[in-house]
PDB file of C-alpha atoms in Angstrom:
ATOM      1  CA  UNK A   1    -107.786 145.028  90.673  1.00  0.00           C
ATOM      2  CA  UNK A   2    -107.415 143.692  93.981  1.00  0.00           C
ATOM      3  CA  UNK A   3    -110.703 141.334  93.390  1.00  0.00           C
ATOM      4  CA  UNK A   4    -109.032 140.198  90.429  1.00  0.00           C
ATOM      5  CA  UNK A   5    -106.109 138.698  92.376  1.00  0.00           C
ATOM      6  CA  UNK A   6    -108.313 136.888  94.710  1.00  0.00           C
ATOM      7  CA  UNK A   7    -110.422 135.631  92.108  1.00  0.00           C
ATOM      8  CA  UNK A   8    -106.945 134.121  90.714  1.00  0.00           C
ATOM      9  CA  UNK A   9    -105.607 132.885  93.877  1.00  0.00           C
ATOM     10  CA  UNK A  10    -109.329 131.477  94.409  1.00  0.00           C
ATOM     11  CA  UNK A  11    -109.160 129.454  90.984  1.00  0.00           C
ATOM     12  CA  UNK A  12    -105.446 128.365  91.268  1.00  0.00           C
ATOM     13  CA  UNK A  13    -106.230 126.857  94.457  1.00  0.00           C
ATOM     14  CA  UNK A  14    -109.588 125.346  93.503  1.00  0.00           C
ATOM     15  CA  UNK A  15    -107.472 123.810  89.801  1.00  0.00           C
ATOM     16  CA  UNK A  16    -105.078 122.454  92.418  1.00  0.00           C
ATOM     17  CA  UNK A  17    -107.002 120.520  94.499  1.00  0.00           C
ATOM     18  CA  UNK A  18    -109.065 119.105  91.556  1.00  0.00           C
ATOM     19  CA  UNK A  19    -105.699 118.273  90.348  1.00  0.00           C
ATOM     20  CA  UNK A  20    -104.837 116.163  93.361  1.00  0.00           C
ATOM     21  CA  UNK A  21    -108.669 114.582  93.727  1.00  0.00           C
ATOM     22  CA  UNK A  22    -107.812 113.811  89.911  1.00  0.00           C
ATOM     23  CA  UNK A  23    -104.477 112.188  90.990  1.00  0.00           C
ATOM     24  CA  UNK A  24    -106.492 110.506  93.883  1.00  0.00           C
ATOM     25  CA  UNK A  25    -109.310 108.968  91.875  1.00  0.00           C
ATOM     26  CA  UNK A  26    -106.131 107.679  89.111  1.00  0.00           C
ATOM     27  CA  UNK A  27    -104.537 106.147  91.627  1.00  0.00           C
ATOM     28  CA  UNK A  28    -107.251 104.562  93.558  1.00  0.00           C
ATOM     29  CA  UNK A  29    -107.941 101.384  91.859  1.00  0.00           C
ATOM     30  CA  UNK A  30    -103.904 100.997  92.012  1.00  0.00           C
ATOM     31  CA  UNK A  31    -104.355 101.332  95.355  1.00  0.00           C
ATOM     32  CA  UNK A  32    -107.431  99.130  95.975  1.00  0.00           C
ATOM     33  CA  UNK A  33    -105.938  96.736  94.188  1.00  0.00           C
ATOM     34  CA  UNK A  34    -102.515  96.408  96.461  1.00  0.00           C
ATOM     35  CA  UNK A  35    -105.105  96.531  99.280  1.00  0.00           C
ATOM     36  CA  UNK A  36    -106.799  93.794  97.626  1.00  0.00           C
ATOM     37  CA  UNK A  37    -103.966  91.550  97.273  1.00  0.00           C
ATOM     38  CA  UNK A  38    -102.624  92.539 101.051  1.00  0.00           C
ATOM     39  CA  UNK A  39    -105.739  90.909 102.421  1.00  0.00           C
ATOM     40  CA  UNK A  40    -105.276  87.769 100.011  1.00  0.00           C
ATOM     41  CA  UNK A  41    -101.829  87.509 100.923  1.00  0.00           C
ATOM     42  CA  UNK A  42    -103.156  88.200 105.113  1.00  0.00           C
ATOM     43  CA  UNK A  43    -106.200  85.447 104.383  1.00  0.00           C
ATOM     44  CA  UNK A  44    -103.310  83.035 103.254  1.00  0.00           C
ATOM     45  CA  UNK A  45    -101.554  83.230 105.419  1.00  0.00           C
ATOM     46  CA  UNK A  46    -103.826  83.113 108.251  1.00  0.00           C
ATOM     47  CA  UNK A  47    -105.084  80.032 106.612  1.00  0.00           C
ATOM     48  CA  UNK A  48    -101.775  78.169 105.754  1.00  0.00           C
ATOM     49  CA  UNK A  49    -100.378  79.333 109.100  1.00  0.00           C
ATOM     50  CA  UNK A  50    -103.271  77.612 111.369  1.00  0.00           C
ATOM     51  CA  UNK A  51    -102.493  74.648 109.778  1.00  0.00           C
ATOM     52  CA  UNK A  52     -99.203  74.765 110.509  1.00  0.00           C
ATOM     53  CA  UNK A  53    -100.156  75.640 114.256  1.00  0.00           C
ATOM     54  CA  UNK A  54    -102.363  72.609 114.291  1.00  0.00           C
ATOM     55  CA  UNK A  55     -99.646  70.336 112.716  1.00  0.00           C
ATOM     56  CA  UNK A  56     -97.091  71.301 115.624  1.00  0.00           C
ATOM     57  CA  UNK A  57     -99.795  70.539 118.129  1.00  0.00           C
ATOM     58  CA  UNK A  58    -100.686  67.986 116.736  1.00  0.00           C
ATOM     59  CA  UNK A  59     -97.025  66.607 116.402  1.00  0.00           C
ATOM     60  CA  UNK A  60     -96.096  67.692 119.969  1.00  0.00           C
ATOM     61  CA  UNK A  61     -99.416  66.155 121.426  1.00  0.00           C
ATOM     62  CA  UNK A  62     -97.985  62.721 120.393  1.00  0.00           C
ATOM     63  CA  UNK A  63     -94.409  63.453 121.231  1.00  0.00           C
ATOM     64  CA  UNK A  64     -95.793  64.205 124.857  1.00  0.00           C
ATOM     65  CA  UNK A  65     -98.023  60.633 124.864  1.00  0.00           C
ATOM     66  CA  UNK A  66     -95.375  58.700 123.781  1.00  0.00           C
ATOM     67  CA  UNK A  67     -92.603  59.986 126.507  1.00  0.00           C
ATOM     68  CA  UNK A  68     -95.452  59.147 129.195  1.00  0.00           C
ATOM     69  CA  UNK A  69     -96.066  62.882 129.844  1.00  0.00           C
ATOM     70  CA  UNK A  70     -98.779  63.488 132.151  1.00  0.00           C
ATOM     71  CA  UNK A  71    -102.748  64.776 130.537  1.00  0.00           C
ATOM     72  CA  UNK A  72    -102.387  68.100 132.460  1.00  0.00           C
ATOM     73  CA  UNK A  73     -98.708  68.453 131.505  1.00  0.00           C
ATOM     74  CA  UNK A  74     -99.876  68.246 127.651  1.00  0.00           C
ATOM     75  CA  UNK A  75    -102.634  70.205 127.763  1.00  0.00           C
ATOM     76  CA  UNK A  76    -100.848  73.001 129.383  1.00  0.00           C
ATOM     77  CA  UNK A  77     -98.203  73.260 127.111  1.00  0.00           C
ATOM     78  CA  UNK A  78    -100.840  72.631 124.298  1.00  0.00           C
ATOM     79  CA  UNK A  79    -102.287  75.942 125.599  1.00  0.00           C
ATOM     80  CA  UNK A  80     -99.363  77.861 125.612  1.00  0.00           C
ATOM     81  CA  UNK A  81     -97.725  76.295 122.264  1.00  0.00           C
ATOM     82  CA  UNK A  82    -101.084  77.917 120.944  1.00  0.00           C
ATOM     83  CA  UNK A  83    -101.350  81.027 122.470  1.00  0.00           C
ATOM     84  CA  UNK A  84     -97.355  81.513 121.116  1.00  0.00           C
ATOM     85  CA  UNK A  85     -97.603  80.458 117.950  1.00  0.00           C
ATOM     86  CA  UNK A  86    -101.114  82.377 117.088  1.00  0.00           C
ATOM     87  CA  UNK A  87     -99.460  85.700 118.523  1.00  0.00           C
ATOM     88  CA  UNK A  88     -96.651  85.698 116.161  1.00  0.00           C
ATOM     89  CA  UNK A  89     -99.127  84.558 113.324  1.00  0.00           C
ATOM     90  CA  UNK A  90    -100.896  87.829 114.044  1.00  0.00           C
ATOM     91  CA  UNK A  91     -97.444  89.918 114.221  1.00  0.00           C
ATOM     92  CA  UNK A  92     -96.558  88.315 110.901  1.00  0.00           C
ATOM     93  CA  UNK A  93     -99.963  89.324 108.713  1.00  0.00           C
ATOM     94  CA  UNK A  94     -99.925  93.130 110.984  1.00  0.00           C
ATOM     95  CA  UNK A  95     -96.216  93.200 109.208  1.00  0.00           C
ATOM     96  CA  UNK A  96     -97.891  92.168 105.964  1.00  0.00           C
ATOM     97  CA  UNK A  97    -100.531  95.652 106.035  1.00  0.00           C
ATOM     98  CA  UNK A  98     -97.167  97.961 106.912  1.00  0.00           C
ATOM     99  CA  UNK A  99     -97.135  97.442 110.459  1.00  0.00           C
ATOM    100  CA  UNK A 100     -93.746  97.510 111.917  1.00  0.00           C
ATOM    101  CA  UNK A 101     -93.784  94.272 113.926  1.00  0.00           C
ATOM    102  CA  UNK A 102     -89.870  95.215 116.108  1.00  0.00           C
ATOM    103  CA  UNK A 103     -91.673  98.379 116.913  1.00  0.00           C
ATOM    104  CA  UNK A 104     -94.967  96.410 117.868  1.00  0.00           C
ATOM    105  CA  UNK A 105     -92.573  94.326 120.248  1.00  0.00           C
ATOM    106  CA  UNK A 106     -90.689  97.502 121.272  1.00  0.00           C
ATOM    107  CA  UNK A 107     -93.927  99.077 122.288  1.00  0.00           C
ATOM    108  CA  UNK A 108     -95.230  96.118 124.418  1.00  0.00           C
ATOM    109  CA  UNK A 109     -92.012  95.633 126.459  1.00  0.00           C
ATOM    110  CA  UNK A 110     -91.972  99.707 127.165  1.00  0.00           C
ATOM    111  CA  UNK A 111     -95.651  99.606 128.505  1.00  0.00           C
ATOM    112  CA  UNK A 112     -94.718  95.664 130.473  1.00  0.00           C
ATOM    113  CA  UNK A 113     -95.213  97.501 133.530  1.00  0.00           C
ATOM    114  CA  UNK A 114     -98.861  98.699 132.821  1.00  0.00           C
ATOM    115  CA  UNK A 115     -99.467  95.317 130.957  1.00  0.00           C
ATOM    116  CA  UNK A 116     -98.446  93.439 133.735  1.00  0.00           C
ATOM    117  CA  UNK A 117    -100.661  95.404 136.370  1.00  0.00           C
ATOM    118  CA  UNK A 118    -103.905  94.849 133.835  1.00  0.00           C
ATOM    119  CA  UNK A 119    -103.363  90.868 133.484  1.00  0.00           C
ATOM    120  CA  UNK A 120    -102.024  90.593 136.944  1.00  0.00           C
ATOM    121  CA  UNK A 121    -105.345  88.561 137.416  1.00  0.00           C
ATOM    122  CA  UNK A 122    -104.382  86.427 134.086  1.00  0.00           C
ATOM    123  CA  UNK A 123    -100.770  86.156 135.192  1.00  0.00           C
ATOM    124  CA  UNK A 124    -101.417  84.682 139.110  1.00  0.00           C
ATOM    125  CA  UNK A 125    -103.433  82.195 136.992  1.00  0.00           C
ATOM    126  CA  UNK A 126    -100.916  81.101 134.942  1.00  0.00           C
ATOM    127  CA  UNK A 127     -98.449  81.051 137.609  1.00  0.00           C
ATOM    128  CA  UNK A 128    -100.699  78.960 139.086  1.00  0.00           C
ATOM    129  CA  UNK A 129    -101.415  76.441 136.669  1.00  0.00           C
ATOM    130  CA  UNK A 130     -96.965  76.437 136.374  1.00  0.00           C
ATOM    131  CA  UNK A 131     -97.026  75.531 140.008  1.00  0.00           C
ATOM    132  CA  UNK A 132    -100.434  72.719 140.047  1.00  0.00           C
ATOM    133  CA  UNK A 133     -97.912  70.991 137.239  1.00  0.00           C
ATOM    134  CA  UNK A 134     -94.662  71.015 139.164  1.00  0.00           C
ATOM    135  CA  UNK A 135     -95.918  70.505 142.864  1.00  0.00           C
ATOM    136  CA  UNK A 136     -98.841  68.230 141.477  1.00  0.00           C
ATOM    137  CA  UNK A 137    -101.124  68.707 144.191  1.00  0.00           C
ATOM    138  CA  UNK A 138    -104.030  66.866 141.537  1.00  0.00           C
ATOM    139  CA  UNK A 139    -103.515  65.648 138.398  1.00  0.00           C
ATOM    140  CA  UNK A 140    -106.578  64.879 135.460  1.00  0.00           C
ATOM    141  CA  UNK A 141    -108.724  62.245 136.191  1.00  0.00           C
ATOM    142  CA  UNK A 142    -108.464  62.611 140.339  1.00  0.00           C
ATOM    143  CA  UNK A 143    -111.432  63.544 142.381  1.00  0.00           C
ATOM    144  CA  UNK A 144    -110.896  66.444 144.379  1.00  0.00           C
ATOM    145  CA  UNK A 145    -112.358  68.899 146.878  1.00  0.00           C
ATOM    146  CA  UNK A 146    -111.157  72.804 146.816  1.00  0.00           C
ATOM    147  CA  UNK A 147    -112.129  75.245 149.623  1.00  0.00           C
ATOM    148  CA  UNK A 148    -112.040  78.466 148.317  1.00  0.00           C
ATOM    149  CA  UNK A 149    -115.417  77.529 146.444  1.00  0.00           C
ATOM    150  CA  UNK A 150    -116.641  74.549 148.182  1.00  0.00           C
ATOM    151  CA  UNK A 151    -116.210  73.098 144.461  1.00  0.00           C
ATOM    152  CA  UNK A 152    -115.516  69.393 143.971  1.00  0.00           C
ATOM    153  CA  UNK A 153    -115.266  67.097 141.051  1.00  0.00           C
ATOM    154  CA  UNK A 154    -113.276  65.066 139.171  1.00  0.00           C
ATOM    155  CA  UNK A 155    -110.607  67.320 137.229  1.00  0.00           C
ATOM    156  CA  UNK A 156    -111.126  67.138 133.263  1.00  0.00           C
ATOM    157  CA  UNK A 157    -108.336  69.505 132.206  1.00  0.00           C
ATOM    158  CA  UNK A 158    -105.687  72.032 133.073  1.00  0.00           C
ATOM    159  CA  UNK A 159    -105.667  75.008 131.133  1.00  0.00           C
ATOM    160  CA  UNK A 160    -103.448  77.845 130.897  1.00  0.00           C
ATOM    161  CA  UNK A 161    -104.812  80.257 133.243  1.00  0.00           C
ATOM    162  CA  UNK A 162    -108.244  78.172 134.288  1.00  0.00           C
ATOM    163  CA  UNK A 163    -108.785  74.515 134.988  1.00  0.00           C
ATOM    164  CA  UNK A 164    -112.082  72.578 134.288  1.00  0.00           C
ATOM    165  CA  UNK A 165    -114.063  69.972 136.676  1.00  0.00           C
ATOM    166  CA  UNK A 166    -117.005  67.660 136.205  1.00  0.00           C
ATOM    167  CA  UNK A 167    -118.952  67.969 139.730  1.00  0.00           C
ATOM    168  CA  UNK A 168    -120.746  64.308 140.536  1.00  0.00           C
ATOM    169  CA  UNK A 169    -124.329  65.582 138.862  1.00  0.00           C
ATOM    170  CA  UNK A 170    -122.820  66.376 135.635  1.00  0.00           C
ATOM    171  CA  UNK A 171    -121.887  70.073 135.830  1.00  0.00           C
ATOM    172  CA  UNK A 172    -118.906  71.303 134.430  1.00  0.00           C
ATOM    173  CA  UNK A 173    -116.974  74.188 136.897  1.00  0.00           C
ATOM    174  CA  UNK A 174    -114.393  76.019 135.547  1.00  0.00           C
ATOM    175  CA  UNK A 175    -111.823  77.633 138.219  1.00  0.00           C
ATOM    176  CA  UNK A 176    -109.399  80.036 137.601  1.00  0.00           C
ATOM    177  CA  UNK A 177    -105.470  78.128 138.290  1.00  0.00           C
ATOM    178  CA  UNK A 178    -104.300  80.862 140.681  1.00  0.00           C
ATOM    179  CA  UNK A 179    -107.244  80.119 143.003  1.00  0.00           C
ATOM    180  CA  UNK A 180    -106.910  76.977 142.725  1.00  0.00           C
ATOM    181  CA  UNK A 181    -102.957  77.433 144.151  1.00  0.00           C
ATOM    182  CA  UNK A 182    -103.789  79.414 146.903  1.00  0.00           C
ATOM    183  CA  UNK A 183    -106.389  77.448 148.556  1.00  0.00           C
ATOM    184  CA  UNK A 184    -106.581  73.880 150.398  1.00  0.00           C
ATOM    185  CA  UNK A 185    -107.316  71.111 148.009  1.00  0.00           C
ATOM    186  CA  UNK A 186    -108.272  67.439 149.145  1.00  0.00           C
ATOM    187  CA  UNK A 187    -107.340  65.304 146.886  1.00  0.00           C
ATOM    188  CA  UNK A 188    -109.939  62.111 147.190  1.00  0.00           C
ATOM    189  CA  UNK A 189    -107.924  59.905 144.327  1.00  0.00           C
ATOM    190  CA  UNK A 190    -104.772  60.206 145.304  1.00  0.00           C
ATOM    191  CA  UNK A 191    -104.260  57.109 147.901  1.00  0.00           C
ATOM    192  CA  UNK A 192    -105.811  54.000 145.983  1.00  0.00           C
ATOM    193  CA  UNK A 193    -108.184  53.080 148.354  1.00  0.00           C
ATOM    194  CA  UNK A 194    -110.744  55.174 150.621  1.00  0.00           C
ATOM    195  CA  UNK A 195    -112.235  55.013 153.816  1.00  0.00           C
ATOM    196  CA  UNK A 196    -116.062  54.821 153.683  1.00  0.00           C
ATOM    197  CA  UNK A 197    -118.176  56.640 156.627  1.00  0.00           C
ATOM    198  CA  UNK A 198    -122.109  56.063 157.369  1.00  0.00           C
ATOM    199  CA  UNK A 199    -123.699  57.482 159.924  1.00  0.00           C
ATOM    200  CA  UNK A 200    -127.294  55.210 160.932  1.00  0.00           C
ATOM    201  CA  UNK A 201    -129.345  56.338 163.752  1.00  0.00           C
ATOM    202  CA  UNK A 202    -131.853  54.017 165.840  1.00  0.00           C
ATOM    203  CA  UNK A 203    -134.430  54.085 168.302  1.00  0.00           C
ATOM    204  CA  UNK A 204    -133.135  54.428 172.279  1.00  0.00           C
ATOM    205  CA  UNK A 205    -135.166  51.589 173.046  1.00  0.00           C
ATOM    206  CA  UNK A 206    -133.864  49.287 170.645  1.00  0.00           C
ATOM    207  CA  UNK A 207    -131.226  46.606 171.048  1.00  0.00           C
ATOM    208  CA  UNK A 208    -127.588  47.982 170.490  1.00  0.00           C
ATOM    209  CA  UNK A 209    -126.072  45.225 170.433  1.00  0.00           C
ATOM    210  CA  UNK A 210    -128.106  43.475 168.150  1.00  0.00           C
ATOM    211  CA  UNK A 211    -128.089  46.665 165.316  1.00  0.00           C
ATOM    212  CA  UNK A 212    -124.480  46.480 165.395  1.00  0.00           C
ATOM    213  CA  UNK A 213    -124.046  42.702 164.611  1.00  0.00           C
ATOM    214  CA  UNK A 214    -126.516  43.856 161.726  1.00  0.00           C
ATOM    215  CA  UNK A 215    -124.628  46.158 160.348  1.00  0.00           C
ATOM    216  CA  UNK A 216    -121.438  44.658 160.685  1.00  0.00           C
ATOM    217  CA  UNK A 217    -122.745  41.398 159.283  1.00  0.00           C
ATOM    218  CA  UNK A 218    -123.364  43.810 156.253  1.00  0.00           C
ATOM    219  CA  UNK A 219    -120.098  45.020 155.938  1.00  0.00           C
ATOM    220  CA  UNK A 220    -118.699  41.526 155.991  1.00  0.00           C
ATOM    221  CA  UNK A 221    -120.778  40.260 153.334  1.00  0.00           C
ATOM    222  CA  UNK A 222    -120.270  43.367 150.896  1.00  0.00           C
ATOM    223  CA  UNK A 223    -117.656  42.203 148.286  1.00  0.00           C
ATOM    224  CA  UNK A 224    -116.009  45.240 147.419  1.00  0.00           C
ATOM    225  CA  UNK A 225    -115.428  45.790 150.834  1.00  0.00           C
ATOM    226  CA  UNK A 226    -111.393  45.576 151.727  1.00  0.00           C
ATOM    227  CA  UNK A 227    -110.861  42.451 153.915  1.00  0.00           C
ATOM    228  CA  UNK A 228    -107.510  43.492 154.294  1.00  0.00           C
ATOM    229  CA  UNK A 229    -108.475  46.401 156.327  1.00  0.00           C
ATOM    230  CA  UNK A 230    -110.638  47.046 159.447  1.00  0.00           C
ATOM    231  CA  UNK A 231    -114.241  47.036 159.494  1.00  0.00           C
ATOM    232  CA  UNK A 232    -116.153  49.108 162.527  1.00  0.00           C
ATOM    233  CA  UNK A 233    -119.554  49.616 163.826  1.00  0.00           C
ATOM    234  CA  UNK A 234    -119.403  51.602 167.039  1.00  0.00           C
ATOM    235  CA  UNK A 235    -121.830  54.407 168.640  1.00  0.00           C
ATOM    236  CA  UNK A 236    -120.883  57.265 167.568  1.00  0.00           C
ATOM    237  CA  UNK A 237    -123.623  59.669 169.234  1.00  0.00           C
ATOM    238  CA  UNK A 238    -126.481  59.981 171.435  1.00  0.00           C
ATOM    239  CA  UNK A 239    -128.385  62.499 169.639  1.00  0.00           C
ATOM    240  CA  UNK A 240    -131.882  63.880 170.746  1.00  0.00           C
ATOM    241  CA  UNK A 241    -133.858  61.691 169.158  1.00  0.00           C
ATOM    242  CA  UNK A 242    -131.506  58.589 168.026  1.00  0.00           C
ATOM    243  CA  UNK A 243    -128.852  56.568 168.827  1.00  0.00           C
ATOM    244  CA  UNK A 244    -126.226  57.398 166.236  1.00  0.00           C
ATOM    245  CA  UNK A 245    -124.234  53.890 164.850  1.00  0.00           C
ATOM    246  CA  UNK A 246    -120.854  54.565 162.675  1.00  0.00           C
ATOM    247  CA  UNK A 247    -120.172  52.126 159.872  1.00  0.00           C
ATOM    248  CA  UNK A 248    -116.583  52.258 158.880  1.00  0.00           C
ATOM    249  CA  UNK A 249    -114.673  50.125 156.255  1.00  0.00           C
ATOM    250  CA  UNK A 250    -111.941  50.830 153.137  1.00  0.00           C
ATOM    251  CA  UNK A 251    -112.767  50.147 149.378  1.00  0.00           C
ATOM    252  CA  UNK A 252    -111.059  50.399 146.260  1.00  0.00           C
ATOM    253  CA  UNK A 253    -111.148  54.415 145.297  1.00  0.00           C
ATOM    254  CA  UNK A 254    -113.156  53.833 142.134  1.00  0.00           C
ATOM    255  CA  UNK A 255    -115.608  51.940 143.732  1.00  0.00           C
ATOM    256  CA  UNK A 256    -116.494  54.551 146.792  1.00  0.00           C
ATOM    257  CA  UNK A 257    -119.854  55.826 145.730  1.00  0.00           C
ATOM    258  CA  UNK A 258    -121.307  52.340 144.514  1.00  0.00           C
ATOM    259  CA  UNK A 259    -119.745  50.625 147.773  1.00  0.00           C
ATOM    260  CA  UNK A 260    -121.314  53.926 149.631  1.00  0.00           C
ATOM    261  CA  UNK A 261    -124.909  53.769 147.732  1.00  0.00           C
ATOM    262  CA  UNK A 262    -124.944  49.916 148.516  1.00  0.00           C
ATOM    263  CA  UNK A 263    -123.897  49.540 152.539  1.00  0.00           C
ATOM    264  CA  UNK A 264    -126.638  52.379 153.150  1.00  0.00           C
ATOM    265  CA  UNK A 265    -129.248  50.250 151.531  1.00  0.00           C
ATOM    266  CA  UNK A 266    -127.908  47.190 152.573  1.00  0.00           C
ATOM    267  CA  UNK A 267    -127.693  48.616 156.440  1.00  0.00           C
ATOM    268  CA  UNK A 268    -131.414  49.476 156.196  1.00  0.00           C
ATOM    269  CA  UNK A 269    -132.883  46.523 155.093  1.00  0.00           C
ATOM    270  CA  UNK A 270    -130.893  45.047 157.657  1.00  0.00           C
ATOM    271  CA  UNK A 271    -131.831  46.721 160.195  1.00  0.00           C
ATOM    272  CA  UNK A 272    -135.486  46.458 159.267  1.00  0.00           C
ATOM    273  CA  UNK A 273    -135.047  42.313 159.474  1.00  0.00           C
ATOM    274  CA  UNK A 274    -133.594  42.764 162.650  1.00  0.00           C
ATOM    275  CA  UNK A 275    -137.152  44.766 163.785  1.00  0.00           C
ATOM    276  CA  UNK A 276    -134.465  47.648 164.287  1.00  0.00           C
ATOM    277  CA  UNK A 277    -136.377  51.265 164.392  1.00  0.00           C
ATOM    278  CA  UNK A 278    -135.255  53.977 162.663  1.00  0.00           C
ATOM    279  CA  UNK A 279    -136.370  56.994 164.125  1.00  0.00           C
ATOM    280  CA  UNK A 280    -137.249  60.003 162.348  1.00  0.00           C
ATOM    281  CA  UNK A 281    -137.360  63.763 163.975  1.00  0.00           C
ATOM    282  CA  UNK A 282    -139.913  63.992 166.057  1.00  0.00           C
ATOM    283  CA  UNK A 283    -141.610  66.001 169.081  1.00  0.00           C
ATOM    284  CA  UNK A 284    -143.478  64.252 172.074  1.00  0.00           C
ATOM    285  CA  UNK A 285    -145.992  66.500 173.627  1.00  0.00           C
ATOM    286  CA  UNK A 286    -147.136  65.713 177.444  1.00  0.00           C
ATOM    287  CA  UNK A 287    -149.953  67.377 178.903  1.00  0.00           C
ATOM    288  CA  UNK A 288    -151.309  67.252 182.588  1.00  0.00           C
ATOM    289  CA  UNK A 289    -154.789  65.838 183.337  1.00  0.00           C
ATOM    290  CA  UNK A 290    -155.259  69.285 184.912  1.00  0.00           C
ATOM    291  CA  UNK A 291    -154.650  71.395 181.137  1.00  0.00           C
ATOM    292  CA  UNK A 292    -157.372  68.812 179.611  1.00  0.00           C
ATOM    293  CA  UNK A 293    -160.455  70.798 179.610  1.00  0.00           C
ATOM    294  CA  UNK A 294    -163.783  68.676 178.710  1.00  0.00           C
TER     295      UNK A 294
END
């Protein structure tokens, strides 16, 4: 008798679950189909919503040009208008599959602290980029030198947390903004002229005066060369091997390298008409008629 009952208890269990696998399997293309039509509804939005992203870019990219705004100004707040407005897209289509998006909120201002200490990295780079924009040590478009990294370029764009450079042989360097706040920055471009330095060595026997009427002559006769300011040839070393002349003039800060590439080529040809040597590194060996052995 008492097999009997478990035998029962065994079958009403086993005719209720096959009674609620039955009620599954009715109810799943019900459900696959309200899945179905969440992830249209998600993929629409998505879709329709990144338009609408671009669009206010798009609309505050030319609101920006036309008040004058600076190209690191709008590209920083293109960056964050961006980042915003794709966060709450994502909020809106996690409400859309049953997520409750006040409790999504509600969770990430209880854990702020522990967020904050995880992106403190991300966050002393945006901070930093907040802080390149209002002090303005560079701006896009300058030439400048940083020393945490020995980096230097001309800036292309300032991003949210990084900023990116093109160095004079074509690379591209991307730096992260809080770096970039915390270290010394020369800023070549920002005076609108620059003061070109060459260095020329020459022989110890040559004629001093002579090289430097040479070289000066060459200054002098270089258009792009600032007549308004002072030109200089002086000696600037005696080295080991050289006497070391210093060329000095001012040029128009777009024209440095040219003016640069052009005086040094300029000065040695010069020099060379002038039967000027140019030493090179070299090491003079004496020996004593006694150390010659036949």
């Amino acid at each position: 008798m008492l097999v009997t009952s478990d035998m029962e208890i065994d079958i009403e269990q086993i005719s209720r679950e096959l009674s609620a696998l039955e009620q599954f399997v009715d109810a799943l293309p019900e459900k696959a189909f309200g899945l179905g039509i969440r992830v249209l509804i998600a993929a629409l939005l998505f879709f329709v919503g990144s338009k609408l992203i671009k669009l206010v870019r798009r609309i505050t990219k030319k609101s920006l040009q036309r008040a004058s705004a600076e190209t690191g100004v709008i590209q920083f707040l293109d960056g964050l208008i961006k980042v915003g407005l794709y966060g709450l897209l994502i909020l809106m289509i996690a409400g859309n599959f049953g997520f409750d998006a006040t409790g999504v909120v509600a969770l990430v201002g209880s854990a702020g602290v522990t967020v904050g200490l995880a992106l403190q990295g991300s966050l002393s780079n945006l901070a930093g980029g907040v802080l390149i924009l209002m002090l303005k040590p560079f701006k896009v478009g300058d030439y400048i030198a940083e020393s945490g990294h020995g980096t230097e370029g001309t800036v292309k764009e300032i991003g949210i947390f990084y900023s990116r450079f093109e160095t004079p042989d074509g690379k591209t360097v991307v730096l992260p903004n809080g770096s970039l706040a915390n270290n010394a920055i020369t800023n070549a471009s920002y005076a609108p002229f620059r003061r070109v330095d060459l260095k020329i060595g020459i022989a110890y026997d040559a004629d001093i005066k002579a090289a430097k009427q040479a070289l000066l002559a060459v200054l002098e006769q270089d258009a792009d060369v600032m007549s308004t300011e002072p030109v200089q040839v002086f000696v600037d070393d005696l080295a080991d091997s050289a006497v070391v002349l210093g060329m000095r003039c001012f040029c128009e800060n777009a024209k440095y390298w040219d003016v640069r590439w052009r005086l040094l080529e300029n000065a040695k040809l010069a020099l060379d008409a002038a039967q000027i040597e140019i030493p090179f590194a070299q090491i003079d060996v004496h020996m004593k008629a006694s150390d010659i052995k036949d």
